[in-house]
């Protein structure tokens, strides 16, 4: 089975549509593939709701495909589930790209509210209309391990068994992971941290696929073939998907 891993979308539904169309047009006949979304489908870019529509559609059409929960999806779930911390979560979420997502779901972000609670209530009502999106997030994985690759949103804590990794590390880790050549026993495929090159980056123990789509960069995808061979693609426009030739980065440690 071919696996397609897609990095952080961040509301760039146009780029995601291009990659999914590429899979449909070039994937194996009769199925035999899965798509793994590495999380952060929403926030920052202009079309979070449309991007989630595409993810949900893929999950419904292909039971082998999976969504990994990113820290930005976690913001939305915390906003929905923690009324005791709603004001704090809302403020943090909006300041970290959530305003664009709220607007895409229909919230008037012009600030014409007499009370902040009115904005909360309006957004809650809008989000609850998309139970399919909420359910997909609730059912999302924290990591996926196929033996050769561990797919995760942010990364892993070195020296900690997979079953003991914390959700905080899985969704937010940088220091201690990005600067460490620890052998996890499998290649860690992750997003969360935008690569400095704007390209997917292959390191000794990890492959980074967040190439800054939500900040005007490209959206990247890795295809793992039946024999384990990896091929990389990027979409930088709604019409074009290009194959990217990469080599392993020199060891920096």
Coordinates of N, CA and C in Angstrom, one line a residue:
X1 N 0.8 -1.2 0.0 CA 0.0 0.0 0.0 C 0.9 1.2 0.0
X2 N 0.6 2.2 -0.9 CA 1.3 3.4 -0.9 C 0.8 4.3 0.2
X3 N 1.7 5.1 0.8 CA 1.3 6.0 1.8 C 1.7 7.4 1.3
X4 N 0.8 8.4 1.5 CA 1.0 9.8 1.1 C 0.9 10.5 2.4
X5 N 2.0 11.2 2.9 CA 2.0 12.0 4.1 C 2.0 13.4 3.7
X6 N 1.0 14.2 4.2 CA 0.9 15.6 3.8 C 1.2 16.5 5.0
X7 N 2.1 17.5 4.9 CA 2.5 18.4 5.9 C 1.4 19.4 6.3
X8 N 1.7 20.4 7.1 CA 0.8 21.3 7.7 C 0.1 22.1 6.6
X9 N -1.2 22.0 6.5 CA -2.0 22.7 5.5 C -2.3 24.2 5.9
X10 N -2.6 24.4 7.1 CA -2.9 25.8 7.6 C -3.8 26.6 6.7
X11 N -5.0 26.0 6.4 CA -6.0 26.7 5.6 C -5.8 26.9 4.2
X12 N -4.7 26.3 3.6 CA -4.4 26.4 2.2 C -5.1 25.3 1.4
X13 N -6.5 25.5 1.3 CA -7.3 24.5 0.7 C -6.9 24.3 -0.8
X14 N -6.5 25.4 -1.4 CA -6.1 25.4 -2.9 C -4.9 24.4 -3.1
X15 N -3.9 24.5 -2.2 CA -2.7 23.6 -2.3 C -3.1 22.2 -2.0
X16 N -3.9 22.0 -1.0 CA -4.3 20.7 -0.6 C -5.1 20.0 -1.7
X17 N -6.0 20.8 -2.4 CA -6.8 20.2 -3.5 C -5.9 19.8 -4.6
X18 N -4.8 20.5 -4.9 CA -3.9 20.1 -5.9 C -3.2 18.8 -5.6
X19 N -2.7 18.6 -4.3 CA -2.1 17.4 -3.9 C -3.0 16.2 -4.0
X20 N -4.2 16.4 -3.5 CA -5.2 15.3 -3.5 C -5.6 14.9 -4.9
X21 N -5.7 15.9 -5.8 CA -6.0 15.6 -7.2 C -4.8 14.8 -7.8
X22 N -3.6 15.2 -7.4 CA -2.4 14.5 -7.9 C -2.5 13.0 -7.5
X23 N -2.8 12.8 -6.3 CA -2.9 11.4 -5.8 C -4.0 10.6 -6.6
X24 N -5.1 11.3 -6.8 CA -6.2 10.6 -7.5 C -5.8 10.3 -8.9
X25 N -5.1 11.2 -9.5 CA -4.7 11.0 -10.9 C -3.5 10.1 -11.1
X26 N -2.7 10.0 -10.1 CA -1.4 9.2 -10.3 C -1.3 8.1 -9.3
X27 N -2.2 7.9 -8.4 CA -2.1 6.8 -7.5 C -2.4 5.5 -8.1
X28 N -2.3 4.4 -7.3 CA -2.5 3.0 -7.9 C -3.9 2.9 -8.3
X29 N -4.1 2.2 -9.4 CA -5.5 1.9 -9.8 C -6.2 1.0 -8.8
X30 N -7.5 1.3 -8.6 CA -8.3 0.5 -7.7 C -8.0 0.7 -6.2
X31 N -7.4 1.8 -5.9 CA -7.1 2.1 -4.5 C -5.7 1.6 -4.1
X32 N -5.6 1.0 -2.9 CA -4.3 0.5 -2.5 C -3.4 1.6 -2.0
X33 N -4.0 2.7 -1.4 CA -3.2 3.7 -0.9 C -3.9 4.3 0.3
X34 N -3.1 5.1 1.1 CA -3.7 5.9 2.2 C -3.1 7.2 2.2
X35 N -3.8 8.2 2.8 CA -3.3 9.5 3.0 C -3.2 9.8 4.5
X36 N -2.1 10.2 5.0 CA -1.9 10.6 6.4 C -1.7 12.1 6.4
X37 N -2.6 12.8 7.1 CA -2.5 14.2 7.3 C -1.8 14.4 8.6
X38 N -0.7 15.2 8.6 CA 0.1 15.3 9.8 C -0.4 16.4 10.7
X39 N -1.6 16.9 10.5 CA -2.2 17.9 11.4 C -2.0 19.3 11.0
X40 N -2.6 20.2 11.8 CA -2.6 21.6 11.5 C -3.2 21.9 10.2
X41 N -4.4 21.3 10.0 CA -5.2 21.6 8.8 C -5.7 23.0 8.8
X42 N -6.0 23.5 10.0 CA -6.7 24.8 10.1 C -5.7 25.9 10.5
X43 N -6.3 27.1 10.6 CA -5.6 28.3 11.1 C -4.6 28.9 10.0
X44 N -4.5 30.2 10.2 CA -3.5 31.0 9.4 C -3.9 31.3 8.0
X45 N -4.1 30.3 7.2 CA -4.5 30.5 5.8 C -6.0 30.8 5.7
X46 N -6.4 31.1 4.4 CA -7.8 31.6 4.2 C -8.9 30.7 4.3
X47 N -8.7 29.3 4.1 CA -9.8 28.4 3.9 C -9.7 27.2 4.8
X48 N -9.7 27.4 6.1 CA -9.7 26.3 7.0 C -10.9 25.4 6.8
X49 N -12.1 25.9 6.7 CA -13.2 25.1 6.7 C -13.2 24.2 5.4
X50 N -12.8 24.8 4.3 CA -12.8 24.1 3.0 C -11.7 23.0 3.1
X51 N -10.6 23.3 3.7 CA -9.5 22.3 3.9 C -10.0 21.1 4.7
X52 N -10.7 21.4 5.8 CA -11.2 20.3 6.6 C -12.3 19.5 5.9
X53 N -13.1 20.2 5.0 CA -14.0 19.5 4.2 C -13.3 18.4 3.3
X54 N -12.1 18.8 2.8 CA -11.4 17.9 1.9 C -10.8 16.7 2.8
X55 N -10.3 17.0 4.0 CA -9.8 16.0 4.8 C -10.9 15.0 5.2
X56 N -12.1 15.5 5.6 CA -13.2 14.6 6.0 C -13.6 13.8 4.8
X57 N -13.7 14.4 3.6 CA -14.1 13.6 2.4 C -13.1 12.5 2.2
X58 N -11.8 12.7 2.3 CA -10.8 11.7 2.1 C -11.0 10.6 3.2
X59 N -11.2 11.0 4.4 CA -11.3 10.0 5.5 C -12.6 9.1 5.3
X60 N -13.6 9.7 4.8 CA -14.9 9.0 4.5 C -14.7 8.0 3.3
X61 N -14.0 8.5 2.3 CA -13.9 7.7 1.1 C -12.9 6.5 1.2
X62 N -11.9 6.7 2.1 CA -10.8 5.8 2.2 C -10.6 5.5 3.7
X63 N -11.1 4.3 4.2 CA -10.9 4.0 5.6 C -9.5 3.8 6.1
X64 N -8.6 3.7 5.1 CA -7.2 3.5 5.5 C -6.5 4.9 5.8
X65 N -7.1 6.0 5.3 CA -6.5 7.3 5.5 C -6.8 7.8 6.9
X66 N -5.8 8.6 7.4 CA -5.9 9.0 8.8 C -5.5 10.5 9.0
X67 N -6.1 11.1 10.0 CA -5.7 12.4 10.4 C -5.0 12.3 11.7
X68 N -3.9 13.0 11.8 CA -3.2 13.2 13.1 C -3.5 14.5 13.7
X69 N -3.8 14.6 14.9 CA -4.3 15.8 15.5 C -3.1 16.8 15.7
X70 N -3.2 18.0 15.2 CA -2.2 19.0 15.4 C -2.5 19.9 16.6
X71 N -1.6 20.7 17.0 CA -1.9 21.6 18.1 C -2.9 22.6 17.7
X72 N -3.1 23.0 16.5 CA -4.1 23.9 16.1 C -5.5 23.3 16.1
X73 N -5.7 22.1 15.7 CA -6.9 21.4 16.0 C -7.2 21.3 17.5
X74 N -6.2 21.1 18.2 CA -6.4 21.0 19.7 C -6.9 22.3 20.2
X75 N -6.5 23.4 19.7 CA -7.0 24.7 20.1 C -8.5 24.7 20.0
X76 N -9.0 24.3 18.8 CA -10.5 24.3 18.5 C -11.2 23.4 19.5
X77 N -10.6 22.2 19.8 CA -11.3 21.3 20.7 C -11.3 21.8 22.1
X78 N -10.2 22.5 22.5 CA -10.2 23.1 23.9 C -11.2 24.2 24.0
X79 N -11.4 25.0 22.9 CA -12.4 26.0 22.9 C -13.8 25.4 23.1
X80 N -14.0 24.3 22.4 CA -15.3 23.7 22.5 C -15.6 23.0 23.8
X81 N -14.5 22.4 24.4 CA -14.7 21.5 25.5 C -14.4 22.1 26.9
X82 N -13.8 23.2 27.0 CA -13.3 23.8 28.2 C -14.0 25.2 28.5
X83 N -15.3 25.2 28.8 CA -15.9 26.5 29.1 C -15.3 27.2 30.2
X84 N -14.6 26.5 31.2 CA -14.0 27.2 32.3 C -12.7 27.9 31.9
X85 N -12.2 27.6 30.7 CA -11.0 28.3 30.2 C -11.2 28.9 28.8
X86 N -12.5 29.1 28.5 CA -12.8 29.5 27.1 C -12.2 30.8 26.7
X87 N -12.2 31.8 27.6 CA -11.7 33.1 27.3 C -10.2 33.1 27.0
X88 N -9.4 32.3 27.9 CA -8.0 32.2 27.7 C -7.7 31.5 26.4
X89 N -8.4 30.3 26.2 CA -8.1 29.6 25.0 C -8.5 30.4 23.7
X90 N -9.6 31.1 23.8 CA -10.0 31.8 22.6 C -9.0 32.9 22.3
X91 N -8.5 33.6 23.3 CA -7.5 34.7 23.0 C -6.2 34.1 22.5
X92 N -5.7 33.0 23.0 CA -4.5 32.4 22.6 C -4.7 31.8 21.1
X93 N -5.8 31.2 20.9 CA -6.1 30.6 19.6 C -6.1 31.7 18.5
X94 N -6.9 32.8 18.8 CA -7.1 33.9 17.8 C -5.7 34.5 17.5
X95 N -4.9 34.7 18.5 CA -3.6 35.3 18.3 C -2.6 34.4 17.6
X96 N -2.9 33.1 17.4 CA -2.0 32.2 16.8 C -2.6 31.6 15.5
X97 N -3.3 32.4 14.8 CA -3.9 32.0 13.5 C -5.3 31.6 13.5
X98 N -5.9 31.6 14.7 CA -7.3 31.1 14.7 C -8.3 32.1 14.2
X99 N -7.9 33.4 14.1 CA -8.9 34.4 13.5 C -9.2 34.1 12.1
X100 N -8.2 33.6 11.3 CA -8.5 33.2 9.9 C -9.5 32.0 9.9
X101 N -9.2 31.1 10.8 CA -10.1 29.9 10.8 C -11.5 30.3 11.2
X102 N -11.7 31.1 12.2 CA -13.0 31.6 12.7 C -13.7 32.3 11.5
X103 N -13.0 33.1 10.8 CA -13.7 33.8 9.7 C -14.1 32.8 8.6
X104 N -13.3 31.8 8.4 CA -13.7 30.8 7.3 C -14.9 30.0 7.7
X105 N -15.2 29.8 9.0 CA -16.4 29.1 9.5 C -17.6 30.1 9.6
X106 N -17.3 31.4 9.3 CA -18.5 32.3 9.2 C -18.5 33.4 10.3
X107 N -17.6 33.4 11.2 CA -17.6 34.4 12.2 C -17.3 35.8 11.7
X108 N -18.1 36.8 12.1 CA -17.8 38.2 11.7 C -16.6 38.6 12.6
X109 N -15.4 38.7 12.0 CA -14.2 39.1 12.7 C -13.9 40.6 12.8
X110 N -14.9 41.4 12.4 CA -14.8 42.8 12.5 C -14.8 43.3 13.9
X111 N -15.2 42.5 14.8 CA -15.1 42.9 16.2 C -16.4 43.6 16.7
X112 N -17.5 43.5 16.0 CA -18.7 44.2 16.3 C -19.5 43.5 17.3
X113 N -18.9 43.3 18.5 CA -19.6 42.5 19.6 C -19.6 43.4 20.9
X114 N -20.8 43.4 21.5 CA -20.8 44.2 22.8 C -20.0 43.6 23.9
X115 N -20.0 42.2 23.9 CA -19.2 41.5 24.9 C -18.4 40.4 24.2
X116 N -17.3 40.0 24.7 CA -16.5 39.0 24.1 C -17.2 37.7 24.2
X117 N -18.1 37.5 25.2 CA -18.9 36.3 25.2 C -19.8 36.1 24.0
X118 N -20.2 37.2 23.4 CA -21.0 37.1 22.2 C -20.3 36.5 21.1
X119 N -19.0 36.9 21.0 CA -18.1 36.3 19.9 C -18.0 34.8 20.2
X120 N -17.8 34.4 21.5 CA -17.7 33.0 21.8 C -18.9 32.3 21.4
X121 N -20.1 32.8 21.8 CA -21.3 32.1 21.5 C -21.6 32.0 20.0
X122 N -21.2 33.0 19.2 CA -21.4 33.0 17.8 C -20.5 31.9 17.2
X123 N -19.2 31.9 17.6 CA -18.3 30.9 17.0 C -18.7 29.5 17.4
X124 N -19.1 29.3 18.7 CA -19.6 27.9 19.1 C -20.7 27.5 18.2
X125 N -21.7 28.3 18.0 CA -22.8 27.9 17.1 C -22.4 27.6 15.7
X126 N -21.4 28.3 15.2 CA -20.9 28.0 13.8 C -20.2 26.7 13.8
X127 N -19.3 26.5 14.8 CA -18.6 25.2 14.8 C -19.4 24.0 15.0
X128 N -20.5 24.1 15.8 CA -21.3 23.0 16.1 C -22.2 22.6 14.8
X129 N -22.2 23.5 13.9 CA -22.9 23.2 12.6 C -22.1 22.2 11.8
X130 N -20.8 22.1 12.1 CA -19.9 21.2 11.4 C -19.4 20.1 12.3
X131 N -20.4 19.3 12.7 CA -20.1 18.2 13.5 C -19.1 17.2 12.9
X132 N -19.2 17.1 11.5 CA -18.3 16.2 10.8 C -16.8 16.6 11.0
X133 N -16.6 17.9 11.1 CA -15.2 18.3 11.3 C -14.8 18.0 12.7
X134 N -15.7 18.3 13.7 CA -15.4 18.1 15.1 C -15.1 16.6 15.4
X135 N -16.0 15.8 14.8 CA -15.8 14.3 15.0 C -14.5 13.8 14.4
X136 N -14.1 14.3 13.2 CA -12.9 13.9 12.6 C -11.7 14.3 13.5
X137 N -11.8 15.4 14.2 CA -10.7 15.8 15.1 C -10.7 15.0 16.3
X138 N -11.9 14.6 16.8 CA -12.0 13.8 18.0 C -11.4 12.4 17.8
X139 N -11.6 11.9 16.6 CA -11.1 10.6 16.2 C -9.7 10.5 15.7
X140 N -9.1 11.7 15.6 CA -7.7 11.7 15.0 C -6.7 11.0 15.9
X141 N -5.7 10.5 15.3 CA -4.6 9.8 16.0 C -3.6 10.8 16.6
X142 N -2.8 10.3 17.6 CA -1.7 11.1 18.1 C -0.4 10.8 17.4
X143 N -0.3 9.5 17.0 CA 0.8 9.1 16.1 C 0.4 7.8 15.4
X144 N 1.1 7.5 14.3 CA 0.9 6.3 13.5 C 2.2 5.7 13.3
X145 N 2.4 4.4 13.7 CA 3.6 3.7 13.6 C 3.5 2.5 12.7
X146 N 4.1 2.5 11.5 CA 4.0 1.4 10.6 C 5.3 0.5 10.6
X147 N 6.2 0.7 11.6 CA 7.4 0.0 11.7 C 8.6 0.7 11.1
X148 N 8.4 1.1 9.8 CA 9.5 1.8 9.2 C 9.4 3.3 9.4
X149 N 8.2 3.8 9.6 CA 8.0 5.2 9.8 C 7.1 5.5 11.0
X150 N 7.4 6.5 11.8 CA 6.4 7.0 12.8 C 5.9 8.3 12.4
X151 N 4.6 8.4 12.1 CA 4.0 9.7 11.6 C 3.5 10.4 12.8
X152 N 3.8 11.7 13.0 CA 3.4 12.4 14.2 C 3.4 13.9 13.8
X153 N 2.7 14.7 14.6 CA 2.6 16.1 14.2 C 3.9 16.9 14.4
X154 N 4.4 16.9 15.7 CA 5.6 17.7 16.0 C 6.8 16.9 16.2
X155 N 6.8 15.7 16.8 CA 8.0 14.9 17.0 C 7.9 14.1 18.2
X156 N 9.0 13.5 18.7 CA 9.0 12.6 19.8 C 10.1 13.0 20.8
X157 N 9.9 12.7 22.0 CA 10.9 12.9 23.1 C 11.9 11.8 23.1
X158 N 13.2 12.1 22.8 CA 14.2 11.0 22.8 C 14.2 10.3 24.1
X159 N 14.4 8.9 24.0 CA 14.5 8.1 25.1 C 13.2 7.7 25.8
X160 N 12.1 8.1 25.3 CA 10.8 7.8 25.8 C 10.1 6.8 24.9
X161 N 9.6 5.7 25.4 CA 8.9 4.7 24.5 C 7.7 5.4 23.9
X162 N 7.3 4.9 22.7 CA 6.2 5.5 22.0 C 4.9 5.6 22.8
X163 N 4.7 4.5 23.6 CA 3.4 4.4 24.3 C 3.4 5.3 25.5
X164 N 4.6 5.9 25.9 CA 4.7 6.8 27.0 C 4.9 8.3 26.6
X165 N 4.9 8.5 25.3 CA 5.1 9.9 24.8 C 3.9 10.7 25.3
X166 N 4.1 11.9 25.7 CA 3.0 12.8 26.1 C 2.3 13.5 24.9
X167 N 1.0 13.8 25.0 CA 0.4 14.5 23.9 C 1.0 15.9 23.7
X168 N 1.5 16.5 24.7 CA 2.1 17.8 24.6 C 3.3 17.7 23.7
X169 N 4.2 16.7 24.0 CA 5.4 16.5 23.1 C 5.0 16.2 21.7
X170 N 4.0 15.3 21.5 CA 3.7 14.8 20.2 C 3.2 16.0 19.3
X171 N 2.6 17.0 20.0 CA 2.0 18.1 19.2 C 2.7 19.4 19.2
X172 N 3.8 19.5 20.1 CA 4.4 20.8 20.2 C 5.9 20.7 20.3
X173 N 6.6 19.6 20.5 CA 8.0 19.5 20.8 C 8.8 20.1 19.7
X174 N 9.8 20.8 20.1 CA 10.9 21.3 19.1 C 12.3 21.0 19.8
X175 N 12.6 21.8 20.8 CA 13.9 21.6 21.5 C 13.9 20.2 22.1
X176 N 15.0 19.5 21.9 CA 15.2 18.2 22.4 C 14.9 17.2 21.4
X177 N 14.2 17.5 20.3 CA 13.9 16.7 19.2 C 14.6 17.1 17.9
X178 N 14.4 18.3 17.5 CA 15.0 18.8 16.3 C 16.5 18.9 16.4
X179 N 17.0 19.0 17.6 CA 18.5 19.1 17.7 C 19.1 17.9 18.3
X180 N 18.5 16.7 18.0 CA 18.9 15.4 18.6 C 18.9 14.4 17.5
X181 N 20.0 13.6 17.5 CA 20.1 12.5 16.5 C 19.8 11.1 17.0
X182 N 18.9 11.1 18.1 CA 18.5 9.9 18.7 C 17.9 8.9 17.7
X183 N 18.2 7.7 17.8 CA 17.7 6.6 17.0 C 16.4 6.1 17.6
X184 N 15.2 6.5 16.9 CA 13.9 6.1 17.4 C 13.5 4.7 16.9
X185 N 14.4 4.0 16.2 CA 14.0 2.7 15.6 C 13.2 2.8 14.4
X186 N 12.8 4.0 14.0 CA 12.1 4.2 12.7 C 12.3 5.6 12.3
X187 N 12.0 6.0 11.1 CA 12.1 7.4 10.7 C 10.9 8.1 11.2
X188 N 11.1 9.2 11.8 CA 10.0 10.1 12.3 C 9.6 11.1 11.3
X189 N 8.4 11.0 10.8 CA 7.9 11.9 9.8 C 7.0 12.9 10.5
X190 N 7.3 14.2 10.4 CA 6.6 15.2 11.2 C 6.4 16.5 10.4
X191 N 5.6 17.4 11.0 CA 5.4 18.7 10.6 C 5.7 19.7 11.7
X192 N 4.8 20.7 11.9 CA 4.9 21.6 13.1 C 5.9 22.7 13.0
X193 N 7.1 22.4 12.6 CA 8.2 23.3 12.6 C 8.6 23.6 11.1
X194 N 8.4 24.8 10.6 CA 8.7 25.1 9.2 C 10.2 24.9 8.9
X195 N 10.5 24.2 7.8 CA 11.9 24.0 7.5 C 12.5 25.3 7.0
X196 N 13.8 25.5 7.3 CA 14.5 26.7 6.9 C 14.7 26.8 5.4
X197 N 14.6 25.7 4.7 CA 14.9 25.7 3.3 C 13.6 25.9 2.5
X198 N 12.4 25.8 3.1 CA 11.2 25.8 2.4 C 10.9 24.5 1.6
X199 N 11.8 23.5 1.8 CA 11.6 22.2 1.2 C 11.5 21.2 2.3
X200 N 11.0 20.0 2.0 CA 11.1 18.9 2.9 C 12.5 18.6 3.2
X201 N 12.8 18.3 4.5 CA 14.2 18.0 4.9 C 14.3 16.6 5.4
X202 N 15.4 15.9 5.0 CA 15.6 14.5 5.4 C 16.9 14.6 6.3
X203 N 16.7 14.2 7.6 CA 17.8 14.2 8.5 C 18.0 12.7 8.9
X204 N 19.0 12.5 9.8 CA 19.4 11.1 10.1 C 18.2 10.3 10.7
X205 N 17.4 11.0 11.5 CA 16.3 10.2 12.2 C 14.9 10.8 12.0
X206 N 14.8 11.8 11.1 CA 13.5 12.4 10.9 C 13.4 13.0 9.5
X207 N 12.1 13.2 9.1 CA 11.8 13.9 7.9 C 10.8 15.0 8.2
X208 N 11.1 16.2 7.8 CA 10.3 17.4 8.2 C 9.5 17.8 6.9
X209 N 8.1 17.9 7.1 CA 7.3 18.2 5.9 C 6.5 19.5 6.0
X210 N 6.7 20.3 7.1 CA 6.1 21.6 7.2 C 6.9 22.6 6.4
X211 N 6.4 23.0 5.3 CA 7.2 24.0 4.5 C 6.5 25.3 4.3
X212 N 5.7 25.7 5.4 CA 5.2 27.0 5.5 C 4.0 27.4 4.6
X213 N 3.2 26.4 4.3 CA 2.0 26.7 3.4 C 1.2 27.9 4.0
X214 N 1.0 27.9 5.3 CA 0.1 29.0 5.9 C 0.8 30.3 5.9
X215 N 2.1 30.4 5.5 CA 2.8 31.7 5.5 C 3.2 32.0 4.1
X216 N 2.5 31.5 3.1 CA 2.9 31.8 1.7 C 3.8 30.8 1.1
X217 N 4.2 29.8 1.8 CA 5.1 28.8 1.2 C 4.4 27.7 0.5
X218 N 5.1 26.6 0.2 CA 4.5 25.5 -0.5 C 3.9 24.5 0.5
X219 N 3.0 23.6 0.0 CA 2.5 22.5 0.8 C 3.2 21.2 0.3
X220 N 3.8 20.5 1.2 CA 4.6 19.3 0.8 C 4.0 18.0 1.1
X221 N 4.4 17.0 0.4 CA 3.9 15.6 0.5 C 5.0 14.6 0.2
X222 N 5.0 13.6 1.0 CA 5.9 12.5 0.8 C 5.1 11.2 0.4
X223 N 5.5 10.6 -0.6 CA 4.9 9.3 -1.0 C 5.9 8.2 -0.6
X224 N 5.4 7.2 0.1 CA 6.2 6.0 0.5 C 5.6 4.9 -0.4
X225 N 6.5 4.4 -1.3 CA 6.0 3.3 -2.2 C 6.0 1.9 -1.5
X226 N 5.5 1.0 -2.2 CA 5.3 -0.4 -1.6 C 6.7 -0.9 -1.1
X227 N 7.7 -0.6 -1.7 CA 9.1 -1.1 -1.3 C 9.8 -0.2 -0.4
X228 N 9.1 0.9 0.1 CA 9.7 1.8 1.1 C 10.4 3.0 0.5
X229 N 10.5 3.1 -0.8 CA 11.1 4.2 -1.4 C 10.3 5.5 -1.2
X230 N 11.0 6.6 -1.0 CA 10.3 7.8 -0.7 C 10.4 8.8 -1.9
X231 N 9.3 9.5 -2.2 CA 9.3 10.5 -3.3 C 8.6 11.7 -2.7
X232 N 9.1 12.9 -3.0 CA 8.6 14.1 -2.4 C 8.0 15.0 -3.5
X233 N 6.9 15.7 -3.1 CA 6.1 16.6 -4.0 C 5.8 17.9 -3.3
X234 N 5.6 18.9 -4.1 CA 5.2 20.2 -3.5 C 4.2 20.8 -4.4
X235 N 3.2 21.5 -3.8 CA 2.3 22.4 -4.5 C 2.5 23.8 -4.0
X236 N 2.8 24.7 -4.9 CA 2.9 26.1 -4.6 C 1.9 27.0 -5.3
X237 N 1.0 26.3 -6.0 CA -0.1 27.0 -6.6 C -1.3 26.0 -6.7
X238 N -2.5 26.5 -7.0 CA -3.6 25.7 -7.1 C -3.6 24.7 -8.3
X239 N -2.6 25.0 -9.2 CA -2.7 24.2 -10.5 C -1.5 23.3 -10.7
X240 N -0.4 23.4 -9.9 CA 0.8 22.8 -10.2 C 1.3 21.9 -9.0
X241 N 1.7 20.7 -9.3 CA 2.4 19.8 -8.3 C 3.7 19.4 -8.9
X242 N 4.8 19.6 -8.2 CA 6.1 19.3 -8.8 C 6.8 18.3 -7.9
X243 N 7.5 17.4 -8.5 CA 8.4 16.4 -7.8 C 9.6 17.2 -7.3
X244 N 10.0 16.9 -6.1 CA 11.2 17.5 -5.5 C 12.3 16.5 -5.3
X245 N 13.5 16.8 -5.8 CA 14.6 15.9 -5.5 C 15.4 16.4 -4.2
X246 N 15.6 15.5 -3.3 CA 16.2 15.8 -2.0 C 17.3 14.9 -1.7
X247 N 18.2 15.4 -0.9 CA 19.3 14.5 -0.3 C 19.3 14.7 1.1
X248 N 19.8 13.8 1.9 CA 19.9 13.9 3.3 C 20.8 15.0 3.7
X249 N 20.3 15.8 4.7 CA 21.1 16.9 5.2 C 22.3 16.4 5.9
X250 N 23.4 17.1 5.8 CA 24.6 16.7 6.6 C 24.3 16.7 8.1
X251 N 24.9 15.8 8.8 CA 24.7 15.7 10.2 C 25.2 17.0 10.9
X252 N 24.3 17.6 11.6 CA 24.7 18.9 12.3 C 25.1 18.7 13.7
X253 N 25.1 17.5 14.2 CA 25.3 17.3 15.7 C 26.7 17.0 16.0

